Short mmCIF file of C-alpha atoms and ligand atoms in Angstrom, two decimals:
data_model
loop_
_atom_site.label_atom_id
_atom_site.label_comp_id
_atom_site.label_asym_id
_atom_site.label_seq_id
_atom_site.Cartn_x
_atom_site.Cartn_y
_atom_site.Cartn_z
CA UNK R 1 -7.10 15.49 20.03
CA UNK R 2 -10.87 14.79 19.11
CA UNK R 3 -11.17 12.92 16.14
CA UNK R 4 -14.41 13.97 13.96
CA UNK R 5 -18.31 13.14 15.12
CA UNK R 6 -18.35 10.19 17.53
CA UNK R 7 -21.16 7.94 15.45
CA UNK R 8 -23.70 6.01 17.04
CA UNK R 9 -23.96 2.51 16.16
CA UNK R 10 -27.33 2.08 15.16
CA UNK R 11 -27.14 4.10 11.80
CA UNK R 12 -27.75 2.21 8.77
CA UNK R 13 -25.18 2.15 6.09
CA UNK R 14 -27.15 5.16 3.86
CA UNK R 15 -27.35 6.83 6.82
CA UNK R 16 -23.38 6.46 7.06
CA UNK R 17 -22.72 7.23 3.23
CA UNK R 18 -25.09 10.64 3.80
CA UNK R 19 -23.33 11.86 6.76
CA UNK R 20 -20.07 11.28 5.56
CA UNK R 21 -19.75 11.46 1.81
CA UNK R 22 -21.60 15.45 2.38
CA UNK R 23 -18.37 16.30 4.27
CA UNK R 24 -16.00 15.84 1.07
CA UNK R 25 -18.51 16.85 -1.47
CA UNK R 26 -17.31 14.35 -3.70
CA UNK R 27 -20.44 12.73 -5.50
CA UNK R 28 -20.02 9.23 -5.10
CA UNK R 29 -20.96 5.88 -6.86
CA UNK R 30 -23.60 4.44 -4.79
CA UNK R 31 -23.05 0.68 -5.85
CA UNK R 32 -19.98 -1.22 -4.59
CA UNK R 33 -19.09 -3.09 -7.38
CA UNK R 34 -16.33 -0.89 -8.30
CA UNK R 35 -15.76 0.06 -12.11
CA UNK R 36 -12.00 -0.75 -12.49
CA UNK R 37 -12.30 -0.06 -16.15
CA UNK R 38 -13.25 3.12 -15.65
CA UNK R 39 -11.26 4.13 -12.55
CA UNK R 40 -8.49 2.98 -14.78
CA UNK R 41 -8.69 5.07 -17.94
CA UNK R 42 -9.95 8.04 -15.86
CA UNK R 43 -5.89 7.60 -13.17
CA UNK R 44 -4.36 6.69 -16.86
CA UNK R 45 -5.50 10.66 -18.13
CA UNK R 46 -4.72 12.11 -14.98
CA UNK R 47 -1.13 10.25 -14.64
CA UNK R 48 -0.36 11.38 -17.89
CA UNK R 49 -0.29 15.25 -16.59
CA UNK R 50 1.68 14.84 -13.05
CA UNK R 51 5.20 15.38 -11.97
CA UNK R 52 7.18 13.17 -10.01
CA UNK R 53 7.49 14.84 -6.29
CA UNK R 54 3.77 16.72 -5.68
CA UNK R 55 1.11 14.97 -3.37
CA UNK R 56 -1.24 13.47 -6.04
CA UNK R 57 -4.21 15.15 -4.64
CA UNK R 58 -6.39 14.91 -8.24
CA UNK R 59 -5.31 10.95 -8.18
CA UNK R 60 -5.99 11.04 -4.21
CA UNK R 61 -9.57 12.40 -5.39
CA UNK R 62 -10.10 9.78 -8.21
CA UNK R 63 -9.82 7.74 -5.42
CA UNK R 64 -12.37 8.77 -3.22
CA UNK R 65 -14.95 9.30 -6.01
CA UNK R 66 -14.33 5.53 -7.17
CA UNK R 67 -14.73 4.70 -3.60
CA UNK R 68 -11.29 2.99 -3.19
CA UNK R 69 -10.58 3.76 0.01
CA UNK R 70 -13.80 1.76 1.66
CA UNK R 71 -12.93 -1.96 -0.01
CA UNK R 72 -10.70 -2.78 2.56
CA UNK R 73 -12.66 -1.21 5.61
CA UNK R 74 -15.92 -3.83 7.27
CA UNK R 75 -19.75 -3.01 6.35
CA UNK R 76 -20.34 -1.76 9.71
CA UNK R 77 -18.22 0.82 9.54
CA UNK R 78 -19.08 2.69 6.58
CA UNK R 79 -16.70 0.23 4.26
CA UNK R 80 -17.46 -2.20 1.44
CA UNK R 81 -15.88 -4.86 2.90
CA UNK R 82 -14.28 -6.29 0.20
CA UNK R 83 -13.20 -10.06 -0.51
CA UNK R 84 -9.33 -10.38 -0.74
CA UNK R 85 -9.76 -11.09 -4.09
CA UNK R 86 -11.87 -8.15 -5.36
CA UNK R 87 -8.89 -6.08 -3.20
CA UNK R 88 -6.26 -7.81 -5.31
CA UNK R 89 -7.82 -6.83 -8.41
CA UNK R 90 -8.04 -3.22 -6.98
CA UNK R 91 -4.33 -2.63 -6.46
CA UNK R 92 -3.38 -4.56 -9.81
CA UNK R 93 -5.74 -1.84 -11.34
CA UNK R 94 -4.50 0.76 -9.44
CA UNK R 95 -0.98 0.40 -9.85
CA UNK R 96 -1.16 -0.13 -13.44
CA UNK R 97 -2.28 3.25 -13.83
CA UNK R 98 -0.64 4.84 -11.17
CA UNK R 99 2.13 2.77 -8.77
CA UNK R 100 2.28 5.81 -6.60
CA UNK R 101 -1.62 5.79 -5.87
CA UNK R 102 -1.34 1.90 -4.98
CA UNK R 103 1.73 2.51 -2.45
CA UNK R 104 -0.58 5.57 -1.08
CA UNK R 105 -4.14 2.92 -1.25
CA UNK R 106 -2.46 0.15 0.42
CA UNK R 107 -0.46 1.34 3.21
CA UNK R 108 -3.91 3.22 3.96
CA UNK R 109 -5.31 -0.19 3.94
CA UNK R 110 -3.15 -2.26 5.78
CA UNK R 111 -3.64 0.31 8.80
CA UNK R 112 -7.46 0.29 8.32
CA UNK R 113 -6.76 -3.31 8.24
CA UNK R 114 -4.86 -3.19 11.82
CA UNK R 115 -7.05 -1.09 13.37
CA UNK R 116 -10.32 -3.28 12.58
CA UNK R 117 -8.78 -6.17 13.80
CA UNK R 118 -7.55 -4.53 16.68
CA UNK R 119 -9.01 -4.81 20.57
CA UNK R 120 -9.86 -1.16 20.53
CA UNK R 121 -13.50 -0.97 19.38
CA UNK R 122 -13.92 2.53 20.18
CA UNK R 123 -10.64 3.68 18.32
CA UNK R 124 -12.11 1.70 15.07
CA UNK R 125 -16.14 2.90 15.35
CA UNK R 126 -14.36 6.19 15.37
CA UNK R 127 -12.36 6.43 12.65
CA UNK R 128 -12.75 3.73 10.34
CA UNK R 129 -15.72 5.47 8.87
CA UNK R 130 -13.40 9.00 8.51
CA UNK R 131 -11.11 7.15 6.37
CA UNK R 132 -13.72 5.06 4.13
CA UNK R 133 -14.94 8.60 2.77
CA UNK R 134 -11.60 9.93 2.04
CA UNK R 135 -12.69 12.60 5.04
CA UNK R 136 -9.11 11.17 6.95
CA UNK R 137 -6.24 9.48 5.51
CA UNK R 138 -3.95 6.81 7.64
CA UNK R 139 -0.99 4.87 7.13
CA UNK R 140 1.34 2.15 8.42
CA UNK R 141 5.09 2.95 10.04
CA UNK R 142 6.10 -1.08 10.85
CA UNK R 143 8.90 -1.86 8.76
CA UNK R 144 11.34 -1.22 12.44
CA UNK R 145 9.30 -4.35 13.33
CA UNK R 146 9.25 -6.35 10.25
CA UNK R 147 11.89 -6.03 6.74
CA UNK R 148 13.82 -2.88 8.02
CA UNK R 149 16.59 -3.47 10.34
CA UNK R 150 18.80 -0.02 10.52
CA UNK R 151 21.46 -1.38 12.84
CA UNK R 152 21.54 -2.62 15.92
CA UNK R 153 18.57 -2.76 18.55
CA UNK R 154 14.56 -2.12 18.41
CA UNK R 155 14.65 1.25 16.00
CA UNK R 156 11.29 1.95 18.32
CA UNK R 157 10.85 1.49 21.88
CA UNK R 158 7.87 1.91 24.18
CA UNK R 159 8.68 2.69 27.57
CA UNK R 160 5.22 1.82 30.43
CA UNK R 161 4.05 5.23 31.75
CA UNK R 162 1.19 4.46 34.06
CA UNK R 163 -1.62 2.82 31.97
CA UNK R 164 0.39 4.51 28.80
CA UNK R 165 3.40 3.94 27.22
CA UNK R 166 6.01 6.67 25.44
CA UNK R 167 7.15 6.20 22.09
CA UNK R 168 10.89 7.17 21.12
CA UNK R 169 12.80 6.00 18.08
CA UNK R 170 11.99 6.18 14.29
CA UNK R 171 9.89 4.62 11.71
CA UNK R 172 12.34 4.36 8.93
CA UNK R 173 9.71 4.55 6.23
CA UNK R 174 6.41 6.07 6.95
CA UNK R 175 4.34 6.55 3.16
CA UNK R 176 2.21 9.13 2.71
CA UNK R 177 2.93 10.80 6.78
CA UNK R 178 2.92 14.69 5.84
CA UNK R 179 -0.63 13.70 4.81
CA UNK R 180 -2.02 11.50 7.25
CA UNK R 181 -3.96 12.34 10.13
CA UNK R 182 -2.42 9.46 12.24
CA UNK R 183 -0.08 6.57 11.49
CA UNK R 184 -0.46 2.83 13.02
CA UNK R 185 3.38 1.99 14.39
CA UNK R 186 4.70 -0.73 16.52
CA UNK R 187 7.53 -0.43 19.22
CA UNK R 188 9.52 -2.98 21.45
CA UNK R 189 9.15 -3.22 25.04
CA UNK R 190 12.36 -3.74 27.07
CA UNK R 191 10.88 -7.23 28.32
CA UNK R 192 10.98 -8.34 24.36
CA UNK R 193 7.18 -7.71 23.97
CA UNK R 194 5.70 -5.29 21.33
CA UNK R 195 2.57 -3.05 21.29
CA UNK R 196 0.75 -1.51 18.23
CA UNK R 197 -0.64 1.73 18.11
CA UNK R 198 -2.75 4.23 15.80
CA UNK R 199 -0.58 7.30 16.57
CA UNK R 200 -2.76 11.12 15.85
CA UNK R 201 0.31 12.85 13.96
CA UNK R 202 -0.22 15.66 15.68
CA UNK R 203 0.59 14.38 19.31
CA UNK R 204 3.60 16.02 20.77
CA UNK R 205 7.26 14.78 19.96
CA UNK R 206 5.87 13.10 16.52
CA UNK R 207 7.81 14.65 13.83
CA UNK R 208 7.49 13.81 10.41
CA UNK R 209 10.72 14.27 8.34
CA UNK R 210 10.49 16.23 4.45
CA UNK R 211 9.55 13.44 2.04
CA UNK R 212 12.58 11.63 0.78
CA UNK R 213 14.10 12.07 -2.92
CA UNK R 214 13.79 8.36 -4.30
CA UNK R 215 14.97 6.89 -7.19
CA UNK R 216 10.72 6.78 -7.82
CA UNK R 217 7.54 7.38 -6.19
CA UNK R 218 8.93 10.51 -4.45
CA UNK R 219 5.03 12.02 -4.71
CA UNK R 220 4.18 9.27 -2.81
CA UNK R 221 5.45 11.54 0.20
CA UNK R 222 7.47 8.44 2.19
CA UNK R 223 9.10 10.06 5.16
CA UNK R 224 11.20 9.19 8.03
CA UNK R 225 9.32 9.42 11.32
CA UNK R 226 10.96 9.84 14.83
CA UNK R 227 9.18 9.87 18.25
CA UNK R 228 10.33 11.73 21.37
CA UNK R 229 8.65 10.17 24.20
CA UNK R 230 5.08 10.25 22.11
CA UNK R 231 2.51 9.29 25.06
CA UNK R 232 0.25 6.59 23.24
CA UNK R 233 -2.86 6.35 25.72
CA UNK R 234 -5.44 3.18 26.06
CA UNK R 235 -7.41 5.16 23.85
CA UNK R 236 -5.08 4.58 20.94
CA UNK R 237 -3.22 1.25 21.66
CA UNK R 238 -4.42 -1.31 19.06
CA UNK R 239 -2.27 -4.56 20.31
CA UNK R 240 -0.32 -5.95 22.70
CA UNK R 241 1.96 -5.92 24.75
CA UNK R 242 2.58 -9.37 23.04
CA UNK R 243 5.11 -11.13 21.89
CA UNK R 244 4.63 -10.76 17.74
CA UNK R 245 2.41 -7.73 17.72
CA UNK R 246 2.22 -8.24 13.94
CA UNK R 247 1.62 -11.82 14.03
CA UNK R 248 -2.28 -11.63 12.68
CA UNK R 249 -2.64 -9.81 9.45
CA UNK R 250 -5.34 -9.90 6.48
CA UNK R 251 -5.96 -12.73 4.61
CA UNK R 252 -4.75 -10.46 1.39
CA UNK R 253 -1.62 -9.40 3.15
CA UNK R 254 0.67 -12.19 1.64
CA UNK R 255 -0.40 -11.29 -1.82
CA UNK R 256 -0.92 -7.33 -1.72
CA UNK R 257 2.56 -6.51 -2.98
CA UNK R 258 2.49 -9.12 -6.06
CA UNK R 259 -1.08 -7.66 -7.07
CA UNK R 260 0.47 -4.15 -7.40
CA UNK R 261 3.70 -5.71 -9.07
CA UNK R 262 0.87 -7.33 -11.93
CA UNK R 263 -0.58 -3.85 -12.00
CA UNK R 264 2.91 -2.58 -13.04
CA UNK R 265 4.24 -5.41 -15.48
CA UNK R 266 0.75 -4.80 -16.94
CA UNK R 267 2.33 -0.79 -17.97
CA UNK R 268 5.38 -2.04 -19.07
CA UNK R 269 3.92 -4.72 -20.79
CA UNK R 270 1.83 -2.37 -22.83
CA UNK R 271 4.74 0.15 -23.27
CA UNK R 272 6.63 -2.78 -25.04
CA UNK R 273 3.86 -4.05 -27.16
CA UNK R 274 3.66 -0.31 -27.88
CA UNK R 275 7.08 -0.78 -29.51
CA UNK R 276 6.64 -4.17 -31.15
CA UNK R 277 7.82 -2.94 -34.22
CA UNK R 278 10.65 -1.01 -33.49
CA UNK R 279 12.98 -4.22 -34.05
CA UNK R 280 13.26 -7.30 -35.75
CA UNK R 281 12.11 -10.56 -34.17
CA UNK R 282 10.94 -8.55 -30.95
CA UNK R 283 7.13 -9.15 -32.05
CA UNK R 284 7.15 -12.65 -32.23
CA UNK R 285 9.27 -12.92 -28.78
CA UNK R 286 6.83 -10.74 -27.10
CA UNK R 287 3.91 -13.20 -28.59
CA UNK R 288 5.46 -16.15 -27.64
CA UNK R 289 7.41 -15.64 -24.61
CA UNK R 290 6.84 -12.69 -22.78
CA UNK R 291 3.16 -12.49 -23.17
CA UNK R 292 2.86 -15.86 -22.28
CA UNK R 293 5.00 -15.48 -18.82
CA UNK R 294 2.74 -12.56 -17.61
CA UNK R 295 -0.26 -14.48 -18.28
CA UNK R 296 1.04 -17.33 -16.48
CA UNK R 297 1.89 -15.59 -13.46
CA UNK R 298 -0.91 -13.65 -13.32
CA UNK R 299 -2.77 -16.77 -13.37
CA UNK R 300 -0.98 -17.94 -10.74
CA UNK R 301 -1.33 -15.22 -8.49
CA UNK R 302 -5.32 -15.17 -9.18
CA UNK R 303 -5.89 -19.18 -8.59
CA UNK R 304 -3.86 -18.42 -5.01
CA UNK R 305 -6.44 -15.62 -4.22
CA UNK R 306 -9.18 -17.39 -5.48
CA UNK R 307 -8.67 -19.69 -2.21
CA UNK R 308 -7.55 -17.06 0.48
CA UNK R 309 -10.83 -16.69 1.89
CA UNK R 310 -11.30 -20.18 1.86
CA UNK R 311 -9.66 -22.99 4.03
CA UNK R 312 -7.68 -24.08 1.71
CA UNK R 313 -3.50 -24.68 2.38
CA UNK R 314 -1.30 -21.72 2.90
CA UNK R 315 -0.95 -20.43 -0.70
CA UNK R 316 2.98 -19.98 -2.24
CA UNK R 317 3.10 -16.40 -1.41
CA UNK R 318 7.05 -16.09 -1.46
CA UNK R 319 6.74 -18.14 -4.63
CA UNK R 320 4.31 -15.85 -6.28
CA UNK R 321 5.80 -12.32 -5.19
CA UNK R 322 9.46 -14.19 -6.55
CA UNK R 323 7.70 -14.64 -9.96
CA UNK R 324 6.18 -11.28 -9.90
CA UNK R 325 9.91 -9.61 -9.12
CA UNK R 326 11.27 -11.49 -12.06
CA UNK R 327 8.49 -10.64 -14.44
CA UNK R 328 8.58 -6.63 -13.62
CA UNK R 329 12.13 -6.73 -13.88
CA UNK R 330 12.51 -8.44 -16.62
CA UNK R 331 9.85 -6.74 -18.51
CA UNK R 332 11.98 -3.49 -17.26
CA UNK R 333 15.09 -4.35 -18.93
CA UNK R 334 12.86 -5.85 -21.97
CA UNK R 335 11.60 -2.31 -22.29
CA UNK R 336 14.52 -0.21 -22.04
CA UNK R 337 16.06 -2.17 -24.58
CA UNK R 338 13.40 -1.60 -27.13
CA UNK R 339 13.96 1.82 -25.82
CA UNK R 340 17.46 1.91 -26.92
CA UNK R 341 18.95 5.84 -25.78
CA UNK R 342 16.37 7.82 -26.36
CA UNK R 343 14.65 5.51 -23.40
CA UNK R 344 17.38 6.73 -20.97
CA UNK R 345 15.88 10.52 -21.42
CA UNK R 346 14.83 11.77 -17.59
CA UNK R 347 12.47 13.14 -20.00
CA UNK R 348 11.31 10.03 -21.86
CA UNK R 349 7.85 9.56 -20.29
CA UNK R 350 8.47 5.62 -20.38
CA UNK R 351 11.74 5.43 -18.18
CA UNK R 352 9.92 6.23 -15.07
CA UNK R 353 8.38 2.71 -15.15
CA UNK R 354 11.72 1.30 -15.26
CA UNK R 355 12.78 3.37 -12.55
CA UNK R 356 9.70 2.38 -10.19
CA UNK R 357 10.12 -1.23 -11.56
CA UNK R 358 13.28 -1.56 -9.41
CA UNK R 359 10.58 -0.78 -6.05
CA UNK R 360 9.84 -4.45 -6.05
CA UNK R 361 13.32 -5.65 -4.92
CA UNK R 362 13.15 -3.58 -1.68
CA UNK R 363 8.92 -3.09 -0.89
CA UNK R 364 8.62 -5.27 2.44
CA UNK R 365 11.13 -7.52 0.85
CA UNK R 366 12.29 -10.03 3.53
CA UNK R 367 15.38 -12.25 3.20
CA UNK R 368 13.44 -15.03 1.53
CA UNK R 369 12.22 -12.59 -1.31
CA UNK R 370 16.19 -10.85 -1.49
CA UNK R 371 18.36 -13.88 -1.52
CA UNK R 372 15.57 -15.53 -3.87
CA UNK R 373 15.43 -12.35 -6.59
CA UNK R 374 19.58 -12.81 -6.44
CA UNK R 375 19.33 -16.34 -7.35
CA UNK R 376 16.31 -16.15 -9.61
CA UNK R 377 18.88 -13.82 -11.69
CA UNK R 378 21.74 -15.64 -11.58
CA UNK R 379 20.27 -19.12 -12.03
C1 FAD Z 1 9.48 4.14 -1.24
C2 FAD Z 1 9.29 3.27 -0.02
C3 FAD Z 1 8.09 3.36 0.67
C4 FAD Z 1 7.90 2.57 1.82
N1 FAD Z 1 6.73 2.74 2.53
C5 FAD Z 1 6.59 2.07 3.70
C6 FAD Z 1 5.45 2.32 4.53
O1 FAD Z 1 4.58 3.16 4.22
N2 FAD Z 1 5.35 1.66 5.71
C7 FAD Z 1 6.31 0.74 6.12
O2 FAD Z 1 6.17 0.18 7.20
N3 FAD Z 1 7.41 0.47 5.34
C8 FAD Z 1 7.58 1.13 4.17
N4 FAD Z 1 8.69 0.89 3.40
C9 FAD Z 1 9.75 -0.02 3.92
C10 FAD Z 1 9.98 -1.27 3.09
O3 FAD Z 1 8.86 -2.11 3.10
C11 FAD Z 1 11.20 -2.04 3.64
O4 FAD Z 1 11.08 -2.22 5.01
C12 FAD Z 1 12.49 -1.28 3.36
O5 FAD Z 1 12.57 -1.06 1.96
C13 FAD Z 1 13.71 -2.02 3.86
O6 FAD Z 1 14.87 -1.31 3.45
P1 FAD Z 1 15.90 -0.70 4.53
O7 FAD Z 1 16.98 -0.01 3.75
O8 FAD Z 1 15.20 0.07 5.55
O9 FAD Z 1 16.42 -2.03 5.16
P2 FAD Z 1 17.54 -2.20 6.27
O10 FAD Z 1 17.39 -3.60 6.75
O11 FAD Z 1 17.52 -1.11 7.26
O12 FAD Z 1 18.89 -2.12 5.43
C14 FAD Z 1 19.57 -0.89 5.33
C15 FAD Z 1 20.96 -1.16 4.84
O13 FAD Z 1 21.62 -1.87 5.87
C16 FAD Z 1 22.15 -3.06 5.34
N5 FAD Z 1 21.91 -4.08 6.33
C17 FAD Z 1 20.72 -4.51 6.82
N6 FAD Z 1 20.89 -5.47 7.70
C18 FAD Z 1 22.23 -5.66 7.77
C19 FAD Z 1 23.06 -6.54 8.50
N7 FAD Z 1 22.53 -7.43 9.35
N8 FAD Z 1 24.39 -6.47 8.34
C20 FAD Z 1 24.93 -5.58 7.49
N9 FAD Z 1 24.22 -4.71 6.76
C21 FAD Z 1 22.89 -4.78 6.91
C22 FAD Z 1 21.32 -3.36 4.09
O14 FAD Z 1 22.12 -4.04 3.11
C23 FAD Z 1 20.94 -2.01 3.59
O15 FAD Z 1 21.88 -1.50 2.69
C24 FAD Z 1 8.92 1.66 2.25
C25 FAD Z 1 10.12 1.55 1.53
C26 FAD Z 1 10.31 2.35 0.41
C27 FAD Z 1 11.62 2.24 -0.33
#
């Protein structure tokens, strides 16, 4: 499979914005400071008119046009190159409009992520600047090598063919596949190694299951993903074999899903000042208790990016993401008992929140951040 125009280096970054932004024919803002106010109210009206299982192609678009999809993607290839921080504060807008659209934006990220720190040049020059203009879409299938462990064994193994390897097994959770144009996946080798590759989805034996039904975020079209003997050529291999293949990630990695979880205690922090009134003493609780512990933990979780591009100490991610869990759950619960019945309506537009509240317990959740959410509740 060709993949788009191969570039040649010495463009400068107009250059790159011309030749790419024409092929979408999505005007775009020019500067890179991003306008999260405005991307926000304009994915808060469009939210407002979307169903629960369609691909959110308008949101998708909002995207592009705000420029989203180039802040976690370097200079040199077409991308704003963001700060960790600035990223942070793009998911936390994000998902506080739409948590769908920040599943979608980061798993697009975290592959753009792999891929630019990966030992394939070519494979990066090459696409990288395809996905910064929204032309291509990506996405990561790794949870068989990191929080998902269905049974026993590697769930994907990569057998050596020649200078290749072949593929077989399944990625048990695979956001946004029916849409993307290749997926970056990892696989064990019999000698205990692993290898990372940016898979096209439409190489031979890579079949991507229906989207699943889910308790929420079914229109963020996660799918099941299973590989029959998928050859994965130099060409695409991004790492290994080695012995972690995941072991380097982004500097904003540790905080990514806590950002989005702010983004989303932000809605249902709003839907229950929204409802202040609706019971006795629930004002001045909200004023001086629950307001307070979402402005403490977002401060938190701000002060530990303000130092992730820095030298600083490891920051408390586990810490911050178990703060985060208990504030969006709690906040979920808050709300649905302001809520009281008519809050437990399928067709109450509030209850989704608390639906996709419950996301946080199981998104790249590792034993630290289960056992920890257990105790946190029953302290
Ligand atoms: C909506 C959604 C979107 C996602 N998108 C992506 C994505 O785009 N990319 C990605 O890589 N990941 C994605 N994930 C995966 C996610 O980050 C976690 O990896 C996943 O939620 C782990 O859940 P699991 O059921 O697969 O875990 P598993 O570990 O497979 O657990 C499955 C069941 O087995 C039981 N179990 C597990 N281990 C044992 C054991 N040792 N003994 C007995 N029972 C056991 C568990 O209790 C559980 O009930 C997504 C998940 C969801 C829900």
């Amino acid at each position: 499979m060709k993949w788009g125009n191969r570039l040649n280096r010495h463009s400068t970054y107009e250059e790159w914005l011309v030749q790419f932004d024409g092929l979408n024919g999505i005007e775009l803002e020019r500067n890179t400071a991003m306008d999260l106010e405005r991307l926000k109210s304009e994915l808060e009206s469009w939210s407002q008119t979307t169903d629960e299982t369609s691909w959110p192609d308008q949101g998708v678009k909002l995207l592009t046009k705000a420029g989203c999809w180039r802040n976690a993607i370097p200079k040199i290839h077409g991308g704003y190159g963001a700060c960790s921080l600035d990223r942070l504060k793009l998911y936390e807008t994000v998902a506080s409009a739409s948590l769908t659209l920040a599943l979608i934006l980061t798993q697009h990220d975290g592959a753009c992520e792999l891929i630019s720190d990966s030992d394939n040049e070519a494979l990066a020059s090459e696409l990288l600047p395809q996905f910064a203009s929204g032309k291509l879409l990506t996405t990561v299938g790794i949870s068989q090598l990191t929080t998902s462990r269905r049974g026993v064994g590697p769930a994907m193994q990569a057998e050596a063919d020649g200078e290749s390897f072949r593929l077989s097994g399944v990625m048990p959770w695979v956001t946004s596949a029916g849409k993307a144009h290749c997926i970056v996946t990892g696989a064990a080798i019999e000698d205990g190694q692993q290898i990372l590759a940016c898979v096209p989805t439409s190489t031979a034996g890579f079949v991507v299951k229906e989207p699943m039904r889910l308790m929420a975020l079914t229109d963020s079209w996660t799918s099941e993903v299973t590989c029959e003997k998928v050859l994965v050529t130099r060409e695409h291999l991004l790492r290994g074999p080695t012995v972690k293949a995941l072991a380097r990630r982004a500097p904003a990695k540790p905080l990514t899903v806590s950002s989005c979880g702010l983004g989303a205690a932000g809605s249902l922090l709003a839907a229950i000042q929204e409802r202040r009134g609706s019971l006795p003493g629930a004002g001045e609780l909200i004023d001086k208790k629950i307001v307070k512990r979402y402005e403490a933990v977002r401060d938190r979780l701000y002060q530990a990016a303000e130092s992730l591009n820095t030298d600083a100490q490891e920051i408390p991610a586990t810490e911050i993401r178990l703060e985060v869990n208990d504030l969006v759950t709690r906040l979920a619960v808050s709300l649905m008992a302001l809520l009281k019945g008519s809050g437990y309506l399928s067709s109450h537009p509030t209850q989704r929140l608390v639906r996709e509240a419950m996301f946080f317990l199981v998104w790249s959740a590792p034993p630290s951040v289960q056992i920890g959410a257990l105790e946190s509740m029953w302290e």
